[in-house]
XYZ file of C-alpha atoms in Angstrom:
506
model
C 64.043 112.331 64.493
C 61.666 115.040 65.712
C 60.676 114.792 69.391
C 57.965 116.823 71.019
C 59.025 119.287 73.659
C 57.050 118.498 76.832
C 56.550 121.363 79.274
C 57.649 121.003 82.904
C 56.218 124.034 84.658
C 56.705 122.752 88.188
C 60.382 121.870 88.104
C 61.924 118.477 88.809
C 59.458 116.206 90.613
C 60.891 113.883 93.245
C 64.081 115.864 93.727
C 64.932 116.352 97.383
C 65.442 120.107 97.455
C 67.253 122.602 95.238
C 70.918 122.847 96.328
C 70.269 120.466 99.281
C 73.916 119.373 99.358
C 75.297 122.903 99.317
C 72.728 124.263 101.777
C 73.688 121.765 104.484
C 77.339 121.298 103.564
C 76.990 117.562 103.061
C 80.061 116.879 100.920
C 83.771 116.919 101.552
C 86.155 118.567 99.091
C 86.937 115.081 97.743
C 83.256 114.385 97.098
C 82.787 117.773 95.435
C 85.717 117.122 93.087
C 84.376 113.630 92.296
C 80.920 115.090 91.479
C 82.495 117.446 88.948
C 84.230 114.515 87.259
C 80.960 112.567 87.166
C 79.077 115.469 85.602
C 81.774 115.817 82.905
C 81.458 112.147 81.924
C 77.710 111.558 81.996
C 77.429 111.666 78.200
C 78.761 108.094 78.228
C 75.959 106.831 80.509
C 72.346 105.983 79.695
C 70.807 105.368 83.139
C 71.869 105.782 86.770
C 70.744 103.513 89.592
C 70.717 105.408 92.903
C 70.772 102.946 95.819
C 70.995 102.610 99.577
C 71.157 99.714 102.032
C 68.046 98.983 104.087
C 68.213 97.642 107.680
C 68.044 94.066 106.399
C 71.088 94.502 104.170
C 69.218 94.630 100.856
C 69.929 97.256 98.215
C 66.966 99.527 97.484
C 67.155 101.769 94.441
C 65.590 103.991 91.813
C 66.759 104.038 88.202
C 67.079 107.573 86.869
C 67.532 109.088 83.446
C 70.776 110.976 83.089
C 68.959 114.295 82.933
C 67.200 113.552 86.227
C 70.462 112.413 87.814
C 72.183 115.669 86.926
C 69.715 117.374 89.234
C 69.593 114.667 91.882
C 73.382 114.584 92.278
C 73.406 117.931 94.067
C 69.783 118.144 95.232
C 69.173 114.654 96.567
C 66.294 112.333 95.758
C 63.026 111.767 97.594
C 62.625 108.170 98.815
C 59.809 106.475 100.711
C 60.736 105.116 104.157
C 59.006 101.796 103.308
C 62.265 99.788 103.531
C 62.604 100.977 107.150
C 59.048 99.908 108.007
C 58.742 96.395 106.515
C 60.276 93.236 107.937
C 62.010 90.564 105.782
C 58.642 89.302 104.504
C 57.314 92.791 103.706
C 54.997 92.836 106.695
C 54.414 96.256 108.221
C 56.428 96.120 111.438
C 56.315 99.797 112.416
C 52.935 101.514 112.695
C 53.689 104.587 110.625
C 49.983 105.552 110.525
C 49.841 106.187 114.271
C 50.721 109.503 115.805
C 53.807 107.927 117.417
C 55.385 105.018 115.492
C 57.454 104.242 118.574
C 60.988 104.783 117.298
C 61.488 108.466 118.081
C 61.408 109.875 114.499
C 58.499 112.168 113.772
C 59.127 112.160 110.018
C 58.298 108.421 109.874
C 54.691 109.224 110.801
C 52.554 109.087 107.665
C 55.460 107.472 105.781
C 56.857 110.859 104.803
C 59.793 110.952 102.394
C 63.425 111.205 103.362
C 66.171 112.595 101.116
C 68.844 110.317 99.683
C 72.062 112.201 98.760
C 74.319 110.396 96.268
C 77.905 109.870 97.420
C 80.025 110.787 94.372
C 82.881 108.593 95.608
C 80.749 105.486 94.960
C 79.834 106.160 91.338
C 80.742 103.439 88.844
C 79.428 102.066 85.573
C 78.162 98.509 85.850
C 79.449 95.817 83.446
C 77.181 94.085 80.966
C 75.471 94.501 77.649
C 72.454 96.737 77.047
C 72.026 100.252 78.424
C 75.115 101.736 80.009
C 73.936 101.819 83.596
C 75.812 103.414 86.458
C 75.426 102.599 90.162
C 75.849 105.108 92.968
C 75.212 104.740 96.692
C 73.537 107.450 98.703
C 73.364 108.612 102.300
C 69.950 108.992 103.916
C 69.038 112.384 105.420
C 66.037 113.895 107.159
C 64.481 116.903 105.456
C 66.409 119.287 107.715
C 69.710 117.947 106.325
C 70.715 115.869 109.353
C 71.779 112.230 108.855
C 68.791 109.918 109.036
C 68.762 108.091 112.408
C 67.931 104.833 110.592
C 70.876 104.991 108.178
C 73.144 101.991 108.715
C 75.841 103.538 106.497
C 75.951 106.529 108.839
C 76.485 104.203 111.829
C 79.637 102.810 110.235
C 80.853 106.291 109.356
C 80.517 107.335 113.005
C 82.520 104.332 114.200
C 85.271 104.989 111.644
C 85.391 108.602 112.869
C 85.888 107.418 116.465
C 88.947 105.463 115.325
C 90.237 108.483 113.382
C 90.026 110.618 116.515
C 92.508 108.192 118.093
C 94.686 108.194 114.964
C 93.734 104.619 114.184
C 92.396 103.074 110.956
C 90.449 99.818 110.862
C 91.304 97.490 107.984
C 88.700 94.865 107.032
C 88.854 91.849 104.712
C 85.878 89.943 103.297
C 85.392 86.177 103.032
C 81.816 85.400 101.992
C 80.332 82.016 101.190
C 77.287 81.652 98.959
C 75.416 79.098 96.877
C 75.169 78.869 93.123
C 72.215 76.776 91.935
C 70.544 76.159 88.600
C 66.956 77.295 88.113
C 64.578 74.534 87.090
C 62.033 76.883 85.591
C 61.230 80.592 85.344
C 60.424 83.011 88.127
C 58.331 81.475 90.931
C 55.305 83.687 90.204
C 53.137 85.647 92.580
C 50.812 83.034 94.067
C 50.663 83.466 97.840
C 52.562 86.755 97.879
C 51.436 89.765 99.923
C 52.320 91.944 102.881
C 53.958 89.470 105.270
C 53.289 86.578 102.875
C 56.154 85.270 100.747
C 55.060 82.872 98.021
C 56.978 79.898 96.626
C 60.761 80.081 96.513
C 62.537 79.510 93.181
C 62.828 75.839 92.257
C 66.492 74.949 91.831
C 68.867 72.041 91.558
C 72.462 71.645 92.703
C 75.134 72.298 90.082
C 77.415 69.526 91.382
C 77.590 66.882 94.130
C 79.964 68.869 96.349
C 82.021 67.618 99.316
C 85.388 67.802 97.617
C 86.745 70.868 99.316
C 88.637 73.166 96.936
C 88.357 70.468 94.260
C 89.473 71.781 90.896
C 86.850 69.724 89.112
C 84.197 71.030 91.455
C 85.258 74.585 90.653
C 85.319 73.846 86.919
C 81.632 72.881 87.164
C 80.744 76.450 88.245
C 83.421 78.318 86.282
C 81.179 79.152 83.345
C 79.289 81.437 85.750
C 81.894 82.401 88.335
C 84.804 83.207 85.995
C 82.919 85.896 84.002
C 81.557 87.142 87.320
C 85.084 87.440 88.676
C 86.104 89.530 85.650
C 83.085 91.783 86.201
C 84.136 92.361 89.808
C 87.672 93.185 88.739
C 86.356 95.580 86.084
C 84.484 97.419 88.844
C 87.787 97.948 90.675
C 86.897 95.642 93.552
C 90.036 94.027 95.046
C 88.972 90.454 94.327
C 91.413 87.828 95.581
C 89.860 84.444 94.951
C 86.872 82.440 93.825
C 86.965 79.040 95.562
C 84.713 76.003 95.734
C 83.739 75.202 99.299
C 82.283 71.984 100.685
C 78.583 72.111 99.770
C 77.214 71.393 96.287
C 77.850 74.608 94.314
C 79.033 76.454 97.443
C 81.426 79.247 96.498
C 83.666 81.357 98.709
C 84.695 84.756 97.408
C 87.475 86.669 99.135
C 88.663 90.250 98.791
C 91.859 92.031 99.822
C 91.609 94.219 102.931
C 89.972 97.633 102.550
C 88.909 100.546 104.690
C 85.765 99.820 106.691
C 83.282 101.892 104.642
C 84.737 100.639 101.361
C 84.395 97.070 102.614
C 80.698 97.490 103.427
C 79.998 99.271 100.154
C 81.813 96.455 98.303
C 79.811 93.729 100.086
C 76.516 95.394 99.146
C 77.544 95.809 95.506
C 79.047 92.319 95.335
C 75.969 90.521 96.657
C 73.631 92.572 94.459
C 75.704 91.995 91.318
C 76.116 88.261 91.992
C 72.391 87.668 92.348
C 71.461 89.714 89.291
C 74.236 88.303 87.068
C 73.446 84.695 87.947
C 69.727 85.248 87.337
C 70.416 86.578 83.841
C 72.304 83.370 83.105
C 69.572 80.993 84.227
C 71.012 80.369 87.675
C 70.139 81.443 91.176
C 72.604 82.748 93.761
C 71.742 82.895 97.444
C 73.510 84.321 100.485
C 70.973 82.652 102.769
C 72.991 80.786 105.363
C 71.396 77.332 104.957
C 68.982 76.919 102.032
C 66.434 74.096 102.044
C 68.215 72.032 99.394
C 69.429 68.447 99.917
C 72.891 68.048 101.421
C 73.689 71.750 101.624
C 76.232 72.892 104.223
C 75.861 76.226 106.051
C 77.497 79.342 104.583
C 79.257 81.897 106.738
C 80.744 85.343 106.464
C 84.201 85.586 108.018
C 85.241 89.145 108.793
C 89.004 89.731 108.966
C 90.037 92.720 111.071
C 93.184 94.610 111.980
C 93.978 98.132 113.107
C 96.687 100.462 111.721
C 98.315 103.067 113.977
C 98.325 106.175 111.745
C 101.284 107.682 113.573
C 103.642 104.796 112.899
C 101.968 102.794 110.116
C 102.236 99.758 112.387
C 99.662 96.965 112.569
C 98.433 97.324 116.162
C 97.878 93.569 116.410
C 101.467 92.650 115.513
C 103.284 91.080 118.450
C 106.736 92.199 119.511
C 108.042 88.743 118.696
C 106.678 85.877 116.646
C 106.488 83.626 119.702
C 103.870 85.804 121.430
C 101.445 85.538 118.487
C 99.395 88.706 118.970
C 99.992 91.994 120.762
C 98.456 93.117 124.011
C 96.282 95.517 122.012
C 95.133 92.667 119.815
C 94.096 90.638 122.862
C 92.229 93.652 124.249
C 90.397 94.030 120.911
C 89.494 90.334 121.006
C 88.212 90.715 124.581
C 85.924 93.503 123.360
C 84.538 91.223 120.632
C 83.867 88.476 123.145
C 82.396 90.817 125.738
C 79.694 91.980 123.290
C 79.341 88.804 121.249
C 75.881 87.980 122.597
C 74.580 91.573 122.669
C 75.636 92.260 119.067
C 74.963 88.807 117.613
C 71.686 90.094 116.105
C 73.673 92.449 113.864
C 75.845 89.645 112.498
C 73.176 86.902 112.382
C 69.895 88.746 111.779
C 67.625 85.996 110.391
C 65.735 82.966 111.694
C 67.736 80.839 109.254
C 71.158 82.136 110.293
C 70.957 80.368 113.644
C 70.737 76.984 111.887
C 74.440 77.420 111.215
C 75.281 78.015 114.882
C 73.947 74.638 115.933
C 76.355 72.161 117.576
C 75.933 69.700 114.678
C 78.008 72.004 112.447
C 81.475 71.522 113.913
C 83.213 74.309 111.950
C 80.607 76.935 112.836
C 81.221 79.032 115.961
C 78.981 78.247 118.899
C 81.118 79.016 121.951
C 82.428 82.505 122.660
C 86.205 82.290 122.653
C 89.380 82.787 120.633
C 92.334 80.751 119.519
C 95.253 80.724 117.122
C 94.570 79.214 113.704
C 91.551 77.224 114.918
C 88.622 77.138 112.507
C 86.339 75.914 115.271
C 86.801 79.119 117.272
C 84.538 82.139 117.111
C 87.611 84.380 116.927
C 90.552 83.010 115.038
C 93.940 84.787 115.226
C 95.623 84.454 111.829
C 99.067 85.244 110.469
C 102.034 86.802 112.160
C 104.047 90.001 112.237
C 102.606 92.813 110.109
C 99.955 90.463 108.667
C 98.479 89.486 112.044
C 94.718 89.848 112.063
C 91.564 88.620 113.782
C 88.965 86.611 111.892
C 85.514 86.683 113.461
C 83.517 83.723 112.093
C 80.095 84.574 113.527
C 78.359 86.390 110.663
C 75.911 85.043 108.104
C 76.474 86.147 104.486
C 73.198 88.079 104.144
C 73.771 90.338 107.171
C 73.637 94.131 106.742
C 77.316 94.845 105.937
C 77.351 98.274 107.597
C 75.829 97.025 110.844
C 77.869 93.830 110.952
C 81.157 95.678 110.464
C 80.164 98.541 112.736
C 79.294 96.115 115.537
C 82.672 94.436 115.233
C 84.643 97.661 115.184
C 82.654 99.170 118.035
C 83.113 96.121 120.270
C 86.819 95.972 119.400
C 87.313 99.650 120.168
C 85.596 99.280 123.532
C 88.057 96.434 124.193
C 91.014 98.623 123.306
C 89.755 101.331 125.627
C 88.465 99.251 128.506
C 90.394 95.968 128.691
C 94.021 95.391 129.669
C 94.553 92.832 126.941
C 96.343 90.386 129.228
C 93.488 88.428 130.774
C 92.083 86.613 127.742
C 93.481 83.044 127.697
C 93.151 80.876 124.648
C 89.665 79.579 125.314
C 88.817 77.309 122.431
C 90.882 74.345 121.313
C 93.346 74.301 124.198
C 90.696 73.540 126.789
C 87.688 72.208 124.836
C 85.879 70.887 127.906
C 86.026 74.085 129.937
C 82.675 75.811 130.519
C 82.299 78.777 128.200
C 79.518 81.144 127.230
C 77.695 80.342 124.017
C 76.296 82.484 121.260
C 72.503 82.831 120.991
C 70.935 79.759 119.373
C 67.844 81.445 117.924
C 66.617 84.815 116.730
C 64.411 85.303 119.843
C 67.387 84.576 122.110
C 69.526 87.048 120.124
C 66.741 89.627 120.399
C 66.702 89.237 124.179
C 70.464 89.781 124.347
C 70.186 92.758 122.008
C 67.492 94.419 124.110
C 69.497 93.911 127.295
C 72.778 95.134 125.781
C 74.208 98.534 124.822
C 72.607 98.635 121.350
C 71.615 102.309 121.574
C 75.210 103.200 122.376
C 76.229 101.837 118.958
C 73.185 102.521 116.815
C 71.314 105.348 118.501
C 67.944 104.800 120.149
C 65.789 105.121 116.967
C 67.687 102.500 114.924
C 67.909 100.120 117.869
C 64.144 100.440 118.420
C 63.505 100.021 114.680
C 65.546 96.799 114.467
C 63.792 95.367 117.517
C 60.391 95.983 115.920
C 61.480 94.555 112.568
C 62.920 91.403 114.119
C 60.032 90.943 116.528
C 57.707 90.954 113.547
C 59.827 88.443 111.633
C 60.098 86.124 114.672
C 56.376 86.386 115.458
C 55.388 85.434 111.892
C 57.696 82.398 112.010
C 56.393 81.324 115.396
C 52.772 81.631 114.226
C 53.588 79.467 111.199
C 55.511 76.907 113.301
C 52.629 76.613 115.777
C 50.439 75.417 112.935
C 52.957 73.477 110.828
C 54.763 71.907 113.802
C 58.168 71.385 112.115
C 60.473 68.810 113.703
C 64.240 68.541 113.857
C 66.795 71.198 113.012
C 66.390 71.241 109.213
C 65.605 74.472 107.372
C 61.862 74.896 107.082
C 59.700 75.722 104.095
C 58.875 79.045 105.763
C 62.553 80.052 105.810
C 63.007 78.989 102.183
C 60.096 81.209 101.106
C 61.193 84.065 103.344
C 64.846 84.316 102.403
C 65.951 82.216 99.420
C 64.869 84.471 96.564
C 65.817 87.873 97.934
C 68.805 87.139 100.212
């Protein structure tokens, strides 16, 4: 077939800058070698989706032709900073049209582009029929080649580097709960949508009655969707362990084997994105919202399993000298760090209005009090296993949290514990003495915001990202409070506002 030859006299539009990667030395030798392998195999790909994680934990992307991607791979891709400026309801939270947007980044003014540089180590071809589409994650950079101060992936990289300096390697395991529902009709449409206005949420029904924990029949009722999904995850190389039916109607828990910290965050972003898109294609709706507004639903959590390997010996730093002592002194110090910053960093693990529904006292298996215990699912921090398999499970997070910020907050707090605490003064504080007075986690987004502002957020995130998150969450909280003042909701049930705000996209 004859095709016209279209002239392109001005080069590749939208490409970051010619030889951007080489000019600023942005790749390691391993990334350079991976890029060469990608380039050699692109003839088997039709389209490439270049993505990054926004502050809310959502994947933002552009789909490129293969010819465009060949250039973008080494030159970067121009992206709008819109995902850094809008809150969860797409309301403008940062005044980018003013001379000073208030977060200390001059390039944000006027909504100027940043450059997204693909990370060749994350390239993979997605499963499914139709065009052969690849997915690759990128790292955000300012136009001078420096890492973008609002990049959550860069925050996690910095924390991992701090461990490497001490010849330590964090190991992280995922346990994420989510809901599978059946759509009652097509997409919800656009009525009521706008900047800061989320229209109707998808209408759904439960796929089973639930409340038969790990019931085989309950799992069989979702298997037509979850089994093919599991095979897709395995085909992507993700270390899937289990698909399990939890308590709520159609509530699924998905667990993965432990990975390095950055791999874990990348996997969580890809997993959530793939689950939502795959279920939608099959007439269902998946949501990682903690407590959807559907009858009899139980809250979903994200349990983050953590341990530290000593690179010099290969030893699990949390392993006790004897089985009877349960966890090492270093493990106790790490747990003390998590508890010390639990309130200040709660916003990074539970970032939505809805997530705090789960932390209410009426949900007995959700963590409310700040403490730790051995094998106690009511504790915020649960010490699990023994010997080389000893690890800490932090049960605070909600499943839709930004994976890079959630994991980075845990690792940063734990490292500060290893450095600053003796590891011998943290008694078992949940379960053994249930009536003892203990500090509680924030019970609302505004309370978490107050703790975040008063804490050492800039130490972890840098001043610009901390300021950005405060503005984003202040906007989200203010819109909810304005709605609640008019609607006057009663009780602790999930509101219609939350369902519209989170159910479709999270």
